[in-house]
Coordinates of C-alpha atoms in Angstrom, one line a residue:
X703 CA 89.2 94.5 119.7
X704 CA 88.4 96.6 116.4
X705 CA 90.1 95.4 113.3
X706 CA 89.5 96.3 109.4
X707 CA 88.4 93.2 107.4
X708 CA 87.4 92.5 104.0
X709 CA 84.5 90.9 103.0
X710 CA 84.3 89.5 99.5
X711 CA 81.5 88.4 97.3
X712 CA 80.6 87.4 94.0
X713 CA 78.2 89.4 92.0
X714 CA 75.5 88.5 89.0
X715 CA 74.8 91.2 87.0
X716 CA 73.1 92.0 84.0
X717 CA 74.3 93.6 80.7
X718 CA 73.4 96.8 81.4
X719 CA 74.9 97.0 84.8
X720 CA 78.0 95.6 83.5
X721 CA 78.3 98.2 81.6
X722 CA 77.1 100.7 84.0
X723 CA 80.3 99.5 85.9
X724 CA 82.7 99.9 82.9
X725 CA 81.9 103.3 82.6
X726 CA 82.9 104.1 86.1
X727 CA 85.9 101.6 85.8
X728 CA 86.7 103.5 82.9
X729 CA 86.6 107.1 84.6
X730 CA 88.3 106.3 87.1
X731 CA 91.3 105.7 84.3
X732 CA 90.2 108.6 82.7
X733 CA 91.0 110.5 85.6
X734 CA 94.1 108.6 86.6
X735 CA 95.9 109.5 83.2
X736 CA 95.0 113.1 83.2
X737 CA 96.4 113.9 86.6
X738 CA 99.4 111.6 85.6
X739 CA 100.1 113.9 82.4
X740 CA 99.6 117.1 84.1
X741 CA 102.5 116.0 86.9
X742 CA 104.6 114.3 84.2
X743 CA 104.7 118.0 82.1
X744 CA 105.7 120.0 85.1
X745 CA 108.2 117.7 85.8
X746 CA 109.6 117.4 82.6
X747 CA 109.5 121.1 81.8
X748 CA 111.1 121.7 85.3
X749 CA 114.1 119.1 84.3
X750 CA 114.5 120.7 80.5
X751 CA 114.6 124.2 82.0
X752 CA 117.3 123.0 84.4
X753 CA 119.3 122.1 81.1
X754 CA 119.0 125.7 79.7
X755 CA 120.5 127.0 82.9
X756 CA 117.5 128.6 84.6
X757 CA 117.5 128.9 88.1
X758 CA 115.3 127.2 90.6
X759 CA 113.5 130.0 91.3
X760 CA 112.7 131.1 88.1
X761 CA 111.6 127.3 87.1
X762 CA 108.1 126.3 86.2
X763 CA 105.7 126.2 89.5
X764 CA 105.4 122.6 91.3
X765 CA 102.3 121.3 91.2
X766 CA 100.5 119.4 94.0
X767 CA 100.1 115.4 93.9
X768 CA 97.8 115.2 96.9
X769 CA 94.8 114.1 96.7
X770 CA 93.1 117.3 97.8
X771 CA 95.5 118.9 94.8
X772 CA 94.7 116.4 92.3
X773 CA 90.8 116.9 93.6
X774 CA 90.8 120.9 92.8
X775 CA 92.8 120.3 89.5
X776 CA 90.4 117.3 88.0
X777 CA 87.2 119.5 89.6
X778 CA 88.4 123.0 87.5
X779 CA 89.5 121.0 84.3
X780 CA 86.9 118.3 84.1
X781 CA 83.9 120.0 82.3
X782 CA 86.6 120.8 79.1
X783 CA 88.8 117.0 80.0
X784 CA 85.5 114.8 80.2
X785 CA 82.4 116.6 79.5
X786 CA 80.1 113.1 80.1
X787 CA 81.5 113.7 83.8
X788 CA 77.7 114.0 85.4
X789 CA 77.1 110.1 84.0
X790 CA 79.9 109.0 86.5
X791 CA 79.6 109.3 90.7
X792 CA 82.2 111.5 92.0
X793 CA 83.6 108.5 93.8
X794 CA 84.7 107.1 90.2
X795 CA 87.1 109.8 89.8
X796 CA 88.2 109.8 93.2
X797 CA 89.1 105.8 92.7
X798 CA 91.6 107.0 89.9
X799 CA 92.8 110.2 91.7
X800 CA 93.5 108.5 94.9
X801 CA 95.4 105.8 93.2
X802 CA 97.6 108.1 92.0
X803 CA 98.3 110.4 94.6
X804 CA 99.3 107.0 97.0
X805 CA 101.3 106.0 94.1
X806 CA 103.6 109.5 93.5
X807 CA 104.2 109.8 97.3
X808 CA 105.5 105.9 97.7
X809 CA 107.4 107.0 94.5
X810 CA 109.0 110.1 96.4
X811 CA 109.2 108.3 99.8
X812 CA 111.4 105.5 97.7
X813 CA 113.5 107.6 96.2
X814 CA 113.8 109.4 99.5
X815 CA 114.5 106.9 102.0
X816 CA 111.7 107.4 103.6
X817 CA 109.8 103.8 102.5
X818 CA 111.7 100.5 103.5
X819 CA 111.9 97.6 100.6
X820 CA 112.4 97.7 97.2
X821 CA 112.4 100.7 95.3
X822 CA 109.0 102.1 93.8
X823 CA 109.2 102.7 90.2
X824 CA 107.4 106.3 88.6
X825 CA 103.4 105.5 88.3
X826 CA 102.6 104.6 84.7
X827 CA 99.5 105.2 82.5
X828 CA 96.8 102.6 82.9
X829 CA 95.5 100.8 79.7
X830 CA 92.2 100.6 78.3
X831 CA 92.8 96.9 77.3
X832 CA 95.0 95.8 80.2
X833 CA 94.4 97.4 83.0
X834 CA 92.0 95.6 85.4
X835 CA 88.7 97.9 85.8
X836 CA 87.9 98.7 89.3
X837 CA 85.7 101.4 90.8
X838 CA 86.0 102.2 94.9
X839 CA 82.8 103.7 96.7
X840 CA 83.2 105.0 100.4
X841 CA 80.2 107.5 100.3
X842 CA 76.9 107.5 99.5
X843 CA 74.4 104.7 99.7
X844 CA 76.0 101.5 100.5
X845 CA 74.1 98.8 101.8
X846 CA 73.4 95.3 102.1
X847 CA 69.6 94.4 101.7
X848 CA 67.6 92.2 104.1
X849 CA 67.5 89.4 101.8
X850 CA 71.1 89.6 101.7
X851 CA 71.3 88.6 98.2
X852 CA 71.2 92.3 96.6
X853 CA 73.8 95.2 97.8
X854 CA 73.1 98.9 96.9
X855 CA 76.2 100.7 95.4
X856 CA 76.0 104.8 94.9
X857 CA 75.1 105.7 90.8
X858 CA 75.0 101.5 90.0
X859 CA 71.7 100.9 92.3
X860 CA 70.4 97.6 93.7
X861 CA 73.1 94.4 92.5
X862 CA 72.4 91.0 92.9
X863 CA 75.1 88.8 94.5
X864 CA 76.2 85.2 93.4
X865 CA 76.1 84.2 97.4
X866 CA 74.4 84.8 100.5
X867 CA 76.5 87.6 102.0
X868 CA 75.2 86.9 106.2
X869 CA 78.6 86.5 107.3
X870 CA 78.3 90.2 106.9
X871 CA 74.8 90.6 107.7
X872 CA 75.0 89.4 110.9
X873 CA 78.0 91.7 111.9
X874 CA 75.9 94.6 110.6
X875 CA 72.7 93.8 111.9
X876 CA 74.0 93.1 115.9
X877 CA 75.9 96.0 115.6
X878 CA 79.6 95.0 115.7
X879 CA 80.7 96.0 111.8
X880 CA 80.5 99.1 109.8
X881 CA 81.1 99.4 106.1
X882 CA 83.8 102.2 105.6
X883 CA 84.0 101.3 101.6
X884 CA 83.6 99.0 98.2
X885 CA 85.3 98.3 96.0
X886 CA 83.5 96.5 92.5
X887 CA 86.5 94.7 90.5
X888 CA 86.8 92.5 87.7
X889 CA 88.7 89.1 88.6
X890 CA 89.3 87.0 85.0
X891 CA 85.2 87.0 83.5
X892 CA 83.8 87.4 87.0
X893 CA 82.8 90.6 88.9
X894 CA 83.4 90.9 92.5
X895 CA 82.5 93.6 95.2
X896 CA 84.8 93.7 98.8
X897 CA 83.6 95.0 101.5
X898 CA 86.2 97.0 103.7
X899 CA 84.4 96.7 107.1
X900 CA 85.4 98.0 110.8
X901 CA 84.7 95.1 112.9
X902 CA 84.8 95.0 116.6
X903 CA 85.9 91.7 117.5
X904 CA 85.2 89.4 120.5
X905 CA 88.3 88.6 122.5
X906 CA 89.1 84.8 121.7
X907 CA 91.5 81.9 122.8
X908 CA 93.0 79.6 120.6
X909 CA 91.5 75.6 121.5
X910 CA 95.3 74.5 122.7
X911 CA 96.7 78.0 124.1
X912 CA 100.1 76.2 125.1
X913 CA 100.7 74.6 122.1
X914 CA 103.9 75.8 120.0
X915 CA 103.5 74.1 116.5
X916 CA 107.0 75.1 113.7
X917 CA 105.9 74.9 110.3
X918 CA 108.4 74.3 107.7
X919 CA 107.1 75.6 103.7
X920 CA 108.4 73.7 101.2
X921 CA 107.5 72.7 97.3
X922 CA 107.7 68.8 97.7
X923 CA 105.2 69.3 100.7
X924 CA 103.3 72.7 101.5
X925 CA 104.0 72.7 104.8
X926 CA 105.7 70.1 107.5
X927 CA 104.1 70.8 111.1
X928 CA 106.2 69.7 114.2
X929 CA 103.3 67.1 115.7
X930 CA 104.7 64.9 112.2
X931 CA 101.9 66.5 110.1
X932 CA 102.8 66.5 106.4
X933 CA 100.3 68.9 104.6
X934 CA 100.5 68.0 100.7
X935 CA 101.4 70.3 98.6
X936 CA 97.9 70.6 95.6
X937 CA 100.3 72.3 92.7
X938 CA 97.3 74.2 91.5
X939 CA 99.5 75.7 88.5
X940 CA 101.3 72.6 87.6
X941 CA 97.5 70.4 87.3
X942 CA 96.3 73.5 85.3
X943 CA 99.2 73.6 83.1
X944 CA 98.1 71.4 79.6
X945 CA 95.0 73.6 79.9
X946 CA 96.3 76.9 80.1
X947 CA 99.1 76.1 77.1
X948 CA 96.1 74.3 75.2
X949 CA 93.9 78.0 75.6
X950 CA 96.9 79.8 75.4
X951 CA 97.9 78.4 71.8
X952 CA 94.0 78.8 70.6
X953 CA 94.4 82.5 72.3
X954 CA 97.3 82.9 69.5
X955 CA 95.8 81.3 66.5
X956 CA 92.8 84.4 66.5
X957 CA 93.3 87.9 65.5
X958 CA 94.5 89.8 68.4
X959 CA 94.5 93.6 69.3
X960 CA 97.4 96.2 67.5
X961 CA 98.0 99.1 68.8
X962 CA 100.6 99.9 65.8
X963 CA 97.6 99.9 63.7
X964 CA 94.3 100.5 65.5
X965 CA 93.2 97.0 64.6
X966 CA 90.3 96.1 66.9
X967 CA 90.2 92.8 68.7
X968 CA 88.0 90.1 67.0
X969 CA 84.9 88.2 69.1
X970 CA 86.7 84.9 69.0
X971 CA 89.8 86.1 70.3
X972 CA 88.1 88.0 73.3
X973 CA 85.8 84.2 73.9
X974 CA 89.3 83.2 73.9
X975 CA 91.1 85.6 76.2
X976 CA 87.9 84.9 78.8
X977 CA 87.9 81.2 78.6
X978 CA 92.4 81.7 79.7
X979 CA 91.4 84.5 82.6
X980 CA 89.1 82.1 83.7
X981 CA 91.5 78.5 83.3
X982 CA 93.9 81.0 86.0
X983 CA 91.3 82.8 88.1
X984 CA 90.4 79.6 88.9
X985 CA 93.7 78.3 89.5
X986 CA 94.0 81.2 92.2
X987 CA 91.0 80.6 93.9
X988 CA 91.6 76.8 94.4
X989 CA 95.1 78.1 95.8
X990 CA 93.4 81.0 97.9
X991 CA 90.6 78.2 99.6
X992 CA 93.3 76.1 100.4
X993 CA 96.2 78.6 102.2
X994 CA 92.8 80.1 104.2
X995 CA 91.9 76.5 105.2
X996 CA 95.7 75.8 106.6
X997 CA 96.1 79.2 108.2
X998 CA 92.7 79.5 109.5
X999 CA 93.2 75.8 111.6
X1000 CA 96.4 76.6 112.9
X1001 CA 95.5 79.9 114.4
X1002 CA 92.4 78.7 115.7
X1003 CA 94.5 75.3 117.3
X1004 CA 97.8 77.0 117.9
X1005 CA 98.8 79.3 120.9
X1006 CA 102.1 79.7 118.9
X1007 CA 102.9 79.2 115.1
X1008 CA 106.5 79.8 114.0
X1009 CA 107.7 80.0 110.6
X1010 CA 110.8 81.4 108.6
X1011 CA 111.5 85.3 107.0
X1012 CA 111.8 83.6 103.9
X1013 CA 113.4 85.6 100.7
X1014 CA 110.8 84.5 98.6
X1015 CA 112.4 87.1 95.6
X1016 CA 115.5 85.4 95.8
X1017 CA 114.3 82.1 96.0
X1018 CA 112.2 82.8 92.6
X1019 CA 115.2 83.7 90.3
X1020 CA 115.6 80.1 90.4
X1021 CA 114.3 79.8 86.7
X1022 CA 114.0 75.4 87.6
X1023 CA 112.1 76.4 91.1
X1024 CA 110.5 80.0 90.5
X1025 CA 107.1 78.4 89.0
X1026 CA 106.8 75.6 92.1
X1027 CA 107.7 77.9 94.3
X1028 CA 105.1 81.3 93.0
X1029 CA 102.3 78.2 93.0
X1030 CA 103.4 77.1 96.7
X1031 CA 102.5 80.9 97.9
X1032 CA 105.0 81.4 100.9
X1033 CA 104.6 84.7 101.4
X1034 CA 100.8 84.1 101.4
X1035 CA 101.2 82.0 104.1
X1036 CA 103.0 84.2 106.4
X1037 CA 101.0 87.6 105.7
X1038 CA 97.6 85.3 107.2
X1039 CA 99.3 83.9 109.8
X1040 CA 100.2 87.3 110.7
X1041 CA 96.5 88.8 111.1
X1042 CA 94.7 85.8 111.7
X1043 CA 96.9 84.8 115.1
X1044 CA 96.0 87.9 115.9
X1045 CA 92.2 87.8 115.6
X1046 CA 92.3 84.4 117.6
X1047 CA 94.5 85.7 120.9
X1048 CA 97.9 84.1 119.6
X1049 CA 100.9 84.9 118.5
X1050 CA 103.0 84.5 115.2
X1051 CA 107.3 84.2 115.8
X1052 CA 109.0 85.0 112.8
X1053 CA 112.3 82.9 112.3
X1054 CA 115.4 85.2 111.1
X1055 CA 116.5 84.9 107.9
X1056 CA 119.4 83.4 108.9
X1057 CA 118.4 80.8 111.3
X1058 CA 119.7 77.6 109.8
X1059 CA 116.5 75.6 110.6
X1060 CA 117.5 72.8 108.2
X1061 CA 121.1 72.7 108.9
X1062 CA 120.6 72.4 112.6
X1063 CA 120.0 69.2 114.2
X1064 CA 117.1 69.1 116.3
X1065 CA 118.8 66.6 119.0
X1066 CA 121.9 67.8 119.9
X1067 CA 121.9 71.6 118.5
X1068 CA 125.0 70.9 115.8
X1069 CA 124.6 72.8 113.3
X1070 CA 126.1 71.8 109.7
X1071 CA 128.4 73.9 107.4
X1072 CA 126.8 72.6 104.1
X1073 CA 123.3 71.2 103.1
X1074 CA 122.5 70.5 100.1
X1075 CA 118.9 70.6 98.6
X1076 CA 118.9 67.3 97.2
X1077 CA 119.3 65.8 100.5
X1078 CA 116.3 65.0 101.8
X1079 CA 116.7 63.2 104.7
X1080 CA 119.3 64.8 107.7
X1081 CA 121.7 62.5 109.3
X1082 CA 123.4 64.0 112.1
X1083 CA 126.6 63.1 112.5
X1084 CA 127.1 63.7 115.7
X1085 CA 124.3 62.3 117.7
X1086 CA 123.4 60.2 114.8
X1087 CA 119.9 61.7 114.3
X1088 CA 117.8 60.4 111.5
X1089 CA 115.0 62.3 110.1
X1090 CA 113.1 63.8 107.0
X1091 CA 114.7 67.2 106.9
X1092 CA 111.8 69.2 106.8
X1093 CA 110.4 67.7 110.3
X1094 CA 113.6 68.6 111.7
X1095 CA 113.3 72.0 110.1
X1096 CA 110.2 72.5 112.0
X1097 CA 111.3 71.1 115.3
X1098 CA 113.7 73.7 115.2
X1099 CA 111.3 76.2 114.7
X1100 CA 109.1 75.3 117.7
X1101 CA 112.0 75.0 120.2
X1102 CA 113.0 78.6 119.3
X1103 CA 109.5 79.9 121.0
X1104 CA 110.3 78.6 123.9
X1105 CA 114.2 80.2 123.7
X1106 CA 112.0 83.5 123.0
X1107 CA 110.0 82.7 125.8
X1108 CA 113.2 82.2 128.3
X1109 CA 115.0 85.2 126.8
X1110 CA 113.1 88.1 128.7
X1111 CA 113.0 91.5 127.3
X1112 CA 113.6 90.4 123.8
X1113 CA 116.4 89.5 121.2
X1114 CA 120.0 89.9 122.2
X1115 CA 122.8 90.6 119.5
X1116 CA 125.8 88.0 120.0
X1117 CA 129.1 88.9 119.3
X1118 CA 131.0 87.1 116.8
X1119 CA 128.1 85.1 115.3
X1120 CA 127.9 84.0 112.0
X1121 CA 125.5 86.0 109.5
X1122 CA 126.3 83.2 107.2
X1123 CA 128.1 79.5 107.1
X1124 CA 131.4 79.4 106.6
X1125 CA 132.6 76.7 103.4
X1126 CA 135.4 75.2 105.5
X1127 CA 137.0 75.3 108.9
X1128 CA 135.7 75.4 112.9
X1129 CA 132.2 77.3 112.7
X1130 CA 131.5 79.0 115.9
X1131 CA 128.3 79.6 116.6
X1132 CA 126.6 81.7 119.5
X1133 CA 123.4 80.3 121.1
X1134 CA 121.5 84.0 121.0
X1135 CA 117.2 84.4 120.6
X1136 CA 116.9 85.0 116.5
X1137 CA 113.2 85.8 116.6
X1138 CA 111.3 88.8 116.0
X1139 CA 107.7 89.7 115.7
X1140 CA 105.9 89.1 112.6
X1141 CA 107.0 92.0 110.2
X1142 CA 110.9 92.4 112.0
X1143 CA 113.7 91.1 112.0
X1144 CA 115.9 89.4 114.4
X1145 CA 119.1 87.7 115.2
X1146 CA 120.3 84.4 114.4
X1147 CA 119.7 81.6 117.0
X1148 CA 121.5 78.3 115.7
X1149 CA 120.1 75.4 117.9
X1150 CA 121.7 74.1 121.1
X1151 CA 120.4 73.7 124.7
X1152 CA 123.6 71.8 126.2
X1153 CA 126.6 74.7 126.0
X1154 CA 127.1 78.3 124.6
X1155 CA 129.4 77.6 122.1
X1156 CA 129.8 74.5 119.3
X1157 CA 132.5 74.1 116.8
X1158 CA 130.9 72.5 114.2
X1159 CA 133.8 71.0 111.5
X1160 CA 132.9 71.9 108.0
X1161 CA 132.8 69.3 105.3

């Protein structure tokens, strides 16, 4: 099985390479703006002659925002746009031109209908000062040495890594991996380089392939797993917290940027500004190590994970819960569940968003009209069920494998079932498979293993 995987290591380098980098970060942006003001003019001109009554035909020529377009335009107009062009590798321009081009056509394909989710706003220009510099290779020399403690990058030569990089050695050296690009980023103070790699992977079988494990997300703890497993939640953010308001107040207190004036940044405010991108680029990493930690054990235990579609956008304009819940990472969850069940010969069932997981007791299948958040324990009040809520969440989310498993070709749409929970009255609910494959969605499956229908009464 061949799969694209990134690899991702620290690097060490010196001043001068640092800077060496900049530079290419910084054509890259270079390039980036120019094409975005050459499409922006056309378009504008285009929309004021519109105004003046001038018919398509006669209006201003299009111009092309593919990269092959953008390439010809930046290659004819670069000697006059950026004559220090021959200090940079091609592939620096090519990082900002690409980004661009991929950014104008999900832009078009939003507006168009073509590109599902939330619409793409018009690309913008990328700062000097905020923008985060970033330089992609995908030809030339690009190697790992046989010390695997250096890496050679096209223009930026020989680069010593923080780490060992063998996990990638290995793959290269037996043959199984081959490096289609990298990318050299700046991540808070520290420089990175990612490997995007085409690795051909061993067929593998999780440790317990019949084992169906529901795991329930939550704030109070990460994640509830059905075998009574309670994974604490580390609230990364929330420990950091008196730090990052302590550097953020110094942060203030110095003289800043101005772009109203020109004023220049002073040394003690960029020590500053570091010291802060550090206090949260570490805050992200301890959150990263952990989420791979959980994911990568239950892929590699689990036949089957379940988990909810969660509307993790919703849930965060919840200005008392948004913070908890960004720090929690749900989504993050999910997306490496997805590839890593994958790599190890399972399978991922995604919950629909309307499964009431929580409202449905795991016993006897009733399902409740009204749940409140601050009720953490669920009583059910017809089989007189007693558990913490989350473990009965996840209960509910393993038993719907096995209703995937029984339903046959796949999810059947139920007439006359609830999208959503009635306040009051007789809720009838239809016992239907509400699973889909991880990236889908499916139909609701409220609980219940005894008849096809329940009338719940609402309270």
């Amino acid at each position: 099985m061949k799969s694209i995987q990134a690899y991702r290591f620290a690097l060490d380098l010196t001043p001068r390479q640092e800077r060496a980098v900049l530079a290419h970060a910084g054509a890259a942006r270079v390039a980036h703006n120019w094409a975005l003001a050459r499409v922006k003019a056309v378009m504008d001109q285009r929309a004021a002659e519109r105004t003046y009554g001038v018919t398509e035909a006669e209006l201003t020529p299009t111009v092309g925002w593919s990269l092959p377009a953008l390439r010809r335009a930046w290659n004819s107009a670069k000697g006059e746009v950026a004559p220090w062009w021959r200090e940079c590798s091609k592939e620096a321009f090519n990082t900002g031109l690409d980004a661009l081009a991929r950014a104008l056509k999900n832009w078009s394909d939003s507006r168009s209908g073509k590109r599902a989710g939330r619409p793409v706003g018009f690309p913008r220009f990328k700062s000097r000062r905020r923008a985060t510099p970033s330089v992609r290779f995908t030809t030339g020399a690009i190697r790992v040495e046989p010390d695997r403690k250096h890496v050679v990058l096209p223009r930026l030569g020989r680069l010593k890594l923080h780490e060992s990089s063998r996990k990638l050695a290995r793959r290269l050296d037996n043959g199984t991996a081959r490096i289609v690009s990298a990318t050299v980023r700046r991540d808070g103070s520290r420089w990175h380089v990612a490997f995007t790699v085409e690795v051909e992977r061993a067929e593998r079988v999780p440790a317990r392939p019949t084992s169906v494990v529901g795991v329930d997300v939550g704030i109070k703890h990460l994640a509830v797993l059905t075998n009574d497993e309670l994974v604490p939640n580390p609230r990364h953010l929330a420990d950091a917290q008196q730090r990052m308001r302590s550097l953020g107040r110094s942060l203030s207190r110095k003289i800043g940027p101005d772009r109203r004036t020109g004023r220049r940044a002073s040394k003690r405010w960029q020590r500053a500004a570091a010291r802060l991108g550090r206090a949260h680029a570490r805050v992200a990493n301890l959150r990263r190590d952990g989420m791979h930690k959980l994911t990568t054990r239950l892929a590699r235990e689990h036949g089957t994970v379940v988990v909810e579609d969660l509307n993790v956008a919703g849930m965060l304009r919840n200005r008392r819960l948004a913070r908890h819940i960004a720090d929690a990472g749900f989504a993050e969850i999910r997306r490496q569940l997805a590839y890593k069940t994958e790599w190890n010969g399972g399978r991922l069932v995604v919950a629909d968003r309307w499964y009431p997981s929580s409202k449905t007791c795991s016993g006897c299948g009733t399902v409740k009209a009204k749940l409140a958040l601050s009720e953490r324990t669920y009583t059910c009040t017809t089989c007189g069920l007693t558990l913490d809520r989350d473990l009965n969440a996840a209960r509910n989310l393993a038993a719907l494998a096995r209703e995937v498993d029984t339903a046959g070709s796949g999810p059947v749409a139920g007439r006359g079932a609830d999208r959503k929970t009635r306040v009051r009255g007789l809720v009838a609910v239809k016992r239907q498979p509400g699973t889909a494959s991880a990236g889908q969605t499916g139909t609701v499956l409220p609980q219940g293993r005894t008849t096809n229908r329940v009338l719940t009464k609402a309270h």
